[in-house]
XYZ file of C-alpha atoms in Angstrom:
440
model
C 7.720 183.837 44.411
C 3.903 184.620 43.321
C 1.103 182.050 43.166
C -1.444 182.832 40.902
C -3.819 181.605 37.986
C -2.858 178.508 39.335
C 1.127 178.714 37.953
C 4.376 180.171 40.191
C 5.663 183.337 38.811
C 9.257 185.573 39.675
C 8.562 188.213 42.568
C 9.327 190.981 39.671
C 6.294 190.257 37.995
C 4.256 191.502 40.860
C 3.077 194.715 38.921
C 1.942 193.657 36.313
C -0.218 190.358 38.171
C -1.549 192.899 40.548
C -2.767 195.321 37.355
C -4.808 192.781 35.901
C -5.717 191.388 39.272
C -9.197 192.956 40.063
C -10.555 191.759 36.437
C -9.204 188.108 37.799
C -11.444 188.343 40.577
C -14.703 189.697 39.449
C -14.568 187.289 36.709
C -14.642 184.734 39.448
C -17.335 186.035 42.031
C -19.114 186.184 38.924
C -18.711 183.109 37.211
C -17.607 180.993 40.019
C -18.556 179.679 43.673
C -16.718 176.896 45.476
C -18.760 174.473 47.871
C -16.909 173.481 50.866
C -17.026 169.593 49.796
C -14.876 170.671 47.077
C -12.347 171.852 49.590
C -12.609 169.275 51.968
C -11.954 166.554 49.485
C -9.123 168.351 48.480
C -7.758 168.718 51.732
C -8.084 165.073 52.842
C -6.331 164.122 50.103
C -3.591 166.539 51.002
C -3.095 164.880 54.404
C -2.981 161.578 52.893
C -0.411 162.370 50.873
C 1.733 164.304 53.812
C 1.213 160.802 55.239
C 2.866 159.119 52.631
C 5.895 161.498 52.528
C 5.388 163.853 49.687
C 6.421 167.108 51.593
C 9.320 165.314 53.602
C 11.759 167.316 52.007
C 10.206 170.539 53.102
C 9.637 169.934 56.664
C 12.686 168.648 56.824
C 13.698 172.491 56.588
C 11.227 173.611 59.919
C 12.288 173.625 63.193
C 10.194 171.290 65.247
C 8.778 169.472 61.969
C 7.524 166.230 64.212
C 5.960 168.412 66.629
C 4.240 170.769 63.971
C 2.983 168.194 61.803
C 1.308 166.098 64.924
C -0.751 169.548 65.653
C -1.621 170.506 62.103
C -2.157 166.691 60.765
C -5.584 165.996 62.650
C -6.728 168.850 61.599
C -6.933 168.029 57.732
C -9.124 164.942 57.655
C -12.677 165.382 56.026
C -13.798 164.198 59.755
C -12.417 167.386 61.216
C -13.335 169.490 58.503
C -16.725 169.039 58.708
C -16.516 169.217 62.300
C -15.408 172.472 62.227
C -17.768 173.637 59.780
C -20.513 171.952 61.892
C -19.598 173.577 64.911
C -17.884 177.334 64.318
C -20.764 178.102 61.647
C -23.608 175.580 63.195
C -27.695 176.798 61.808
C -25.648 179.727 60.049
C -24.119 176.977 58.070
C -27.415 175.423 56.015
C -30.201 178.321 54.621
C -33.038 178.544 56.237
C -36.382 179.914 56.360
C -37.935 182.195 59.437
C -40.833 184.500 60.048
C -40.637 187.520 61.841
C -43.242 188.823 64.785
C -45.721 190.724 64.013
C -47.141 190.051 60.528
C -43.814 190.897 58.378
C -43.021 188.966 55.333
C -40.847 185.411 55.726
C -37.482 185.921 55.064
C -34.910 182.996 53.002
C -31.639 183.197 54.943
C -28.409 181.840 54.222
C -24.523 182.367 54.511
C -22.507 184.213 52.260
C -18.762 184.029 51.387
C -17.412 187.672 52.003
C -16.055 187.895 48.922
C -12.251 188.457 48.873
C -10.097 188.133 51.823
C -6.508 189.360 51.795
C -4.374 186.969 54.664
C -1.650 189.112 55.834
C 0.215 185.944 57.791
C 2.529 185.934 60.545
C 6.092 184.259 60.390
C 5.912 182.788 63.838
C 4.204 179.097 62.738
C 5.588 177.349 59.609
C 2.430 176.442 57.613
C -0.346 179.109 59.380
C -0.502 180.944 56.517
C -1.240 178.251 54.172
C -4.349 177.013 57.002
C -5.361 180.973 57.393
C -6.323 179.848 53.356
C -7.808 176.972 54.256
C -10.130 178.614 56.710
C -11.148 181.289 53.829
C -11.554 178.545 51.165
C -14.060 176.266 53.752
C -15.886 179.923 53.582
C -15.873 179.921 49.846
C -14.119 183.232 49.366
C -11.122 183.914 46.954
C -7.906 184.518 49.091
C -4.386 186.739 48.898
C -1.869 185.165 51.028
C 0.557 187.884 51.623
C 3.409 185.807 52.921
C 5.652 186.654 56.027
C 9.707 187.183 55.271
C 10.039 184.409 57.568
C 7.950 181.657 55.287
C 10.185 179.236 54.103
C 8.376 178.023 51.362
C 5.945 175.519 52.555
C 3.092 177.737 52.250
C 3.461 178.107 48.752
C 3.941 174.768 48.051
C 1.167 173.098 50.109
C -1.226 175.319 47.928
C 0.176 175.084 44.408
C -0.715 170.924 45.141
C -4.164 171.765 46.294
C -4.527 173.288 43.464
C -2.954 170.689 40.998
C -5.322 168.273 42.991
C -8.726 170.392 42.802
C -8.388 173.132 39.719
C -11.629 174.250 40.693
C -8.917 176.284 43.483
C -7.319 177.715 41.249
C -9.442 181.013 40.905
C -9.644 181.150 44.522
C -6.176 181.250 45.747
C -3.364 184.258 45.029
C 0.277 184.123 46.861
C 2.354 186.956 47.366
C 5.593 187.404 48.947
C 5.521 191.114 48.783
C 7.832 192.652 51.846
C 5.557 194.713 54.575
C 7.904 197.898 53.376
C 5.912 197.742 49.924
C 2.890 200.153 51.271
C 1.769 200.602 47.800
C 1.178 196.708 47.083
C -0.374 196.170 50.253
C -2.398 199.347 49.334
C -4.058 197.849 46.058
C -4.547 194.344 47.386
C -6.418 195.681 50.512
C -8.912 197.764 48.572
C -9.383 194.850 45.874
C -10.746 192.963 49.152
C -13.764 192.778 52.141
C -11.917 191.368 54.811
C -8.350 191.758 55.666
C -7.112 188.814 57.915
C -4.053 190.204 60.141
C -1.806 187.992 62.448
C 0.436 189.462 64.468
C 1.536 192.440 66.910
C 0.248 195.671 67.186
C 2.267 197.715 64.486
C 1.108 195.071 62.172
C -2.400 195.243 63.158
C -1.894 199.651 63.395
C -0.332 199.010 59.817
C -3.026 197.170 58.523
C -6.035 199.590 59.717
C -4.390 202.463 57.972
C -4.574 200.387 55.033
C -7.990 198.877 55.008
C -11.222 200.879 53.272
C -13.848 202.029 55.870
C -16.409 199.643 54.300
C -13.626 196.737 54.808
C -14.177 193.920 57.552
C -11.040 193.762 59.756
C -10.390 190.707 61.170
C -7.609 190.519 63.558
C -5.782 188.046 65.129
C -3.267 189.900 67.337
C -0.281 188.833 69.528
C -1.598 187.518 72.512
C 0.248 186.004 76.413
C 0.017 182.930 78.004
C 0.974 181.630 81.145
C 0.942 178.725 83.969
C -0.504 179.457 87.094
C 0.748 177.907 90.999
C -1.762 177.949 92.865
C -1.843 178.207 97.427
C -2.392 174.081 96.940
C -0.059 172.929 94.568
C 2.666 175.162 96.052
C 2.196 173.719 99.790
C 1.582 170.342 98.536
C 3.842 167.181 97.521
C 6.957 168.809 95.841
C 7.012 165.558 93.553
C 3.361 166.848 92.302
C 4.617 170.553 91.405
C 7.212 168.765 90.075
C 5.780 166.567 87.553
C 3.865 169.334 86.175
C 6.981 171.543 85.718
C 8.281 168.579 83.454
C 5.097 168.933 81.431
C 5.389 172.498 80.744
C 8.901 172.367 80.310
C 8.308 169.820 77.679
C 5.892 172.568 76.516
C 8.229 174.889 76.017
C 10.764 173.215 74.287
C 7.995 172.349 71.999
C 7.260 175.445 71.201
C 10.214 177.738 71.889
C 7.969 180.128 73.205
C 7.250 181.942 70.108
C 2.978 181.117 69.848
C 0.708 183.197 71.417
C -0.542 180.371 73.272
C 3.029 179.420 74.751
C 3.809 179.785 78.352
C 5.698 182.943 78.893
C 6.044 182.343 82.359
C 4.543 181.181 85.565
C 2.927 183.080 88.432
C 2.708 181.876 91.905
C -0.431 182.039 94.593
C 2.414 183.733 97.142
C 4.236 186.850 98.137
C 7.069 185.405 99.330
C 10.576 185.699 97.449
C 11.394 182.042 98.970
C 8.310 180.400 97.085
C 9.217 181.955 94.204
C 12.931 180.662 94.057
C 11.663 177.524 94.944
C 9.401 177.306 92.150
C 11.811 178.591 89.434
C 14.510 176.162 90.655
C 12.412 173.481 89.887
C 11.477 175.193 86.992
C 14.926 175.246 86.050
C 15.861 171.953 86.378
C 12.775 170.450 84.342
C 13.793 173.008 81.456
C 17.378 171.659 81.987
C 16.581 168.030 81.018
C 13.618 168.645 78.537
C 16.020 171.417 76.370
C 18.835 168.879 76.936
C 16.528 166.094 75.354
C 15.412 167.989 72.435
C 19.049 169.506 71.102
C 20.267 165.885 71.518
C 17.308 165.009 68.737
C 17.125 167.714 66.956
C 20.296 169.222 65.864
C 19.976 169.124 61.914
C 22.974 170.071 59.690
C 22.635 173.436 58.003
C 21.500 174.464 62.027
C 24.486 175.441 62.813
C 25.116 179.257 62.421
C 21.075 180.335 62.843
C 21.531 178.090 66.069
C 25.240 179.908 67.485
C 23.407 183.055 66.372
C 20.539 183.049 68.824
C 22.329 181.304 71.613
C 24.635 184.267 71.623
C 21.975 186.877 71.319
C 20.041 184.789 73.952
C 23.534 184.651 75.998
C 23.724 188.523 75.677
C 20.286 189.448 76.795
C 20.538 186.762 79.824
C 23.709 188.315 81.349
C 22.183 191.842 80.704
C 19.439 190.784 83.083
C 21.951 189.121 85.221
C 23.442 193.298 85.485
C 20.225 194.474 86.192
C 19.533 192.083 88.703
C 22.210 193.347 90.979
C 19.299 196.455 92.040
C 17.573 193.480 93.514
C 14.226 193.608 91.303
C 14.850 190.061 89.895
C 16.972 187.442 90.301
C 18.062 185.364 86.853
C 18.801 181.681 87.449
C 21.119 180.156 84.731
C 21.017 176.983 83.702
C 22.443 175.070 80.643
C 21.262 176.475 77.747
C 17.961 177.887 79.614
C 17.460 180.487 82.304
C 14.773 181.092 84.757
C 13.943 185.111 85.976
C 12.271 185.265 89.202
C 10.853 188.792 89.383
C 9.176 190.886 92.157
C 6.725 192.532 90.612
C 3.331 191.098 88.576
C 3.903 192.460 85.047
C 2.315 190.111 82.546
C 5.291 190.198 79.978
C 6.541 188.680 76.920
C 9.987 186.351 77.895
C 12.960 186.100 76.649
C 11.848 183.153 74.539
C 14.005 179.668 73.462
C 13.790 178.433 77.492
C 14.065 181.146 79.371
C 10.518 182.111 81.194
C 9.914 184.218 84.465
C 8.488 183.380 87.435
C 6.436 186.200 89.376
C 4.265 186.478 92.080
C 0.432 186.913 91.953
C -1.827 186.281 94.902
C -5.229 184.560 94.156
C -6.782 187.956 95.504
C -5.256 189.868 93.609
C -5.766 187.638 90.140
C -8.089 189.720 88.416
C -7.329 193.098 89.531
C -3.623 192.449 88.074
C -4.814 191.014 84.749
C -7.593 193.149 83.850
C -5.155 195.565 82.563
C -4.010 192.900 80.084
C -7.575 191.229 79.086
C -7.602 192.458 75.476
C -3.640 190.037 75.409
C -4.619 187.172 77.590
C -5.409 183.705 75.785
C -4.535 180.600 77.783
C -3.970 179.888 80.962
C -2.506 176.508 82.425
C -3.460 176.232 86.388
C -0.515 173.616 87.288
C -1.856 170.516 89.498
C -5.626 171.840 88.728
C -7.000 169.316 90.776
C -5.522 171.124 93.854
C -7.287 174.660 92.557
C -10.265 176.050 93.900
C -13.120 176.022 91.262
C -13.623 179.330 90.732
C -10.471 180.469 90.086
C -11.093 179.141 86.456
C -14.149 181.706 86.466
C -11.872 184.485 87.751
C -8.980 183.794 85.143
C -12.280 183.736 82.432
C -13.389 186.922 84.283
C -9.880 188.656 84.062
C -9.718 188.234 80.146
C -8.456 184.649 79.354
C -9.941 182.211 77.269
C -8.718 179.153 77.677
C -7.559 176.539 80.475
C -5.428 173.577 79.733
C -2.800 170.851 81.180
C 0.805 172.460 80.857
C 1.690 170.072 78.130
C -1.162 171.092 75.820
C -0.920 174.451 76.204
C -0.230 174.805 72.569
C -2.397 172.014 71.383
C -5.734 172.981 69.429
C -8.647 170.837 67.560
C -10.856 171.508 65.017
C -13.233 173.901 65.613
C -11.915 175.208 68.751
C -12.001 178.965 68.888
C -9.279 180.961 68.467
C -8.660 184.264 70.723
C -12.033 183.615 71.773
C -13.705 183.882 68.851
C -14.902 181.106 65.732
C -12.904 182.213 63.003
C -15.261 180.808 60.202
C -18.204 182.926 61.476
C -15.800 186.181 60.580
C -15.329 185.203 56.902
C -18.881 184.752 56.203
C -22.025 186.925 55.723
C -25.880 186.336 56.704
C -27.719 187.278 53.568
C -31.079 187.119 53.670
C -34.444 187.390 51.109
C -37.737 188.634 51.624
C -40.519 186.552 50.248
C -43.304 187.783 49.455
C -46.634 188.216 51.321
């Protein structure tokens, strides 16, 4: 399905849209600009209607729709709008005037949409591609959504009301669900546009560079790890206090199934022993245990059934493979109902096997940033489990090794407006500093 001029159109019709395309948009940049108020009204009165149930129906159809829609809702009030405006652009937000040392002229300053930013949107959040628009639209530039296979038609949909709600969108938003295989339609949207937004892994982002014009802003969001952290404290201190905040990141994970860059992967340990770290994925186990027991009691939906045997099998397979290639004694996989736990011997900062089944490895507080800094362009958040135990400055040597953000286990995964996203404020990347020179 195709979004554009405002109207849905058949995937076959892609050609001929995308021929007439680059007329489309310099008709708009220029005969058009969009002022964020007009987006933020429009988005206010999007969440007010998710309040009142418009888009039930579709999230009926996402996997973790409660959990989803309590991170995304907060985020599209006007109040958090302009928060985020306020705070990811701040002085770079208003124009302004300055003069320069040393006698030269004043200058008029101001932000500037890009122009034309082509979202190429991962599958792994229901709804991120339709906010990766958002976040171009606040920035007044026209946007291509090239859809993930994996979108299940939210995206689409949450759009084609914005734009029934505000027409002034409808210049400003184009949908594609063109498959990553067609090069050549990926090839004429990227050089109809200044920025290419990228989410996802590193063949995507590879993919994407070989695509993009030299004079072409690439803006990537890439895959990145998470983790929890135990540290010397927490582990020799009141089992009921490791405990609890097992439960919370176990909760975490079933949240999340693993699958967000910001999702715990696994959890290191302040140790070198192999008894602390059986002891720590034991408990591990058991919190996963009753958290994944509470969520398939609540959220088995019917239509789940095949996509659900499907992965539990492939989940099953990959589990008992490590369980074979634990027998050489460089990990030891702990099974549990429906979840696993793999204590490992070595540091490796890995990717799990996702859908409840982490790792537990060793990492020594003197050895923290030696062993991440080969992994600082991948880190994002770390969660240092009963925090209040941890020396300070192991926050500054978690910052130090590459990570950029420290949270409580069970909001690992939580965000706010205007927080920054791989480090980074993602409205500063979509705009511009133009600037005029007045005269003497």
């Amino acid at each position: 399905m195709i979004l554009a001029n405002g109207k849905l159109y058949p995937t076959d019709r892609q050609d001929e849209i995308l021929s007439g395309l680059e007329e489309c948009l310099n008709r708009t940049l220029a005969e058009q600009s969009l002022s964020p108020e007009t987006v933020i009204a429009a988005i206010d009165r999007l969440g007010r209607r998710l309040d009142q149930g418009e888009f039930d129906l579709l999230l009926a159809q996402m996997e973790q729709a409660d959990w989803y829609l309590a991170q995304i809702r907060p985020l599209l009030t006007r109040e958090a709008l302009e928060y985020k405006l306020r705070v990811e652009l701040g002085v770079d937000a208003v124009p302004y005037h300055t003069a320069p040392p040393d006698g030269l002229p004043s200058l008029s300053a101001r932000p500037a949409p890009l122009g034309v930013l082509l979202h190429i949107a991962a599958g792994n959040v229901d709804g991120l591609p339709a906010y990766s628009v958002v976040e171009g639209l606040l920035t007044g530039n026209i946007n291509i959504l090239k859809l993930p296979r994996a979108d299940n038609g939210l995206s689409v949909e949450i759009l084609r009301q914005l734009i029934q709600k505000e027409p002034a969108l409808t210049d400003f938003i184009y949908v594609f669900d063109t498959p990553s295989e067609d090069v050549d339609a990926l090839l004429r949207m990227a050089r109809l546009s200044d920025g290419i937004v990228v989410w996802g892994g590193d063949e995507a982002v590879q993919a994407v560079r070989r695509l993009a014009d030299p004079g072409a802003r690439l803006i990537e969001w890439g895959n990145r790890l998470s983790f929890a952290y135990v540290p010397a404290a927490a582990l020799h201190g009141p089992e009921e206090e490791l405990a609890a905040q097992l439960k919370l990141l176990a909760r975490h994970v079933a949240e999340t199934d693993q699958l967000l860059c910001s999702s715990c992967q696994g959890v290191y340990v302040d140790t070198e022993k192999g008894s602390d770290l059986m002891r720590v994925g034991r408990l591990f186990l058991a919190a996963l245990e009753r958290e994944l027991g509470r969520r398939r009691r609540g959220s088995f939906r019917e239509g789940d059934g095949l996509e659900l045997l499907r992965r539990q099998a492939l989940l099953a397979l990959e589990v008992r493979t490590a369980q074979l290639e634990s027998i050489r004694g460089e990990k030891r996989v702990l099974r549990g109902d429906g979840c696993s736990v793999t204590v490992f011997r070595d540091s490796c900062l890995e990717p799990s096997l996702q859908y409840g089944n982490p790792w537990v490895r060793p990492l020594p507080s003197g050895q923290v940033l030696s062993g991440l800094r080969p992994y600082r362009g991948r880190l994002q958040t770390v969660s240092i489990l009963c925090q209040d135990r941890a020396e300070e400055e192991l926050r500054e040597t978690f910052f130090r090794a590459g990570a950029v953000r420290i949270t409580a286990p069970d909001r690992m995964s939580s965000g706010y407006s205007g927080e920054p996203h791989d480090g980074e404020m993602p409205l500063r990347r979509y705009v511009k500093r133009i600037s005029v020179e007045m005269a003497l």
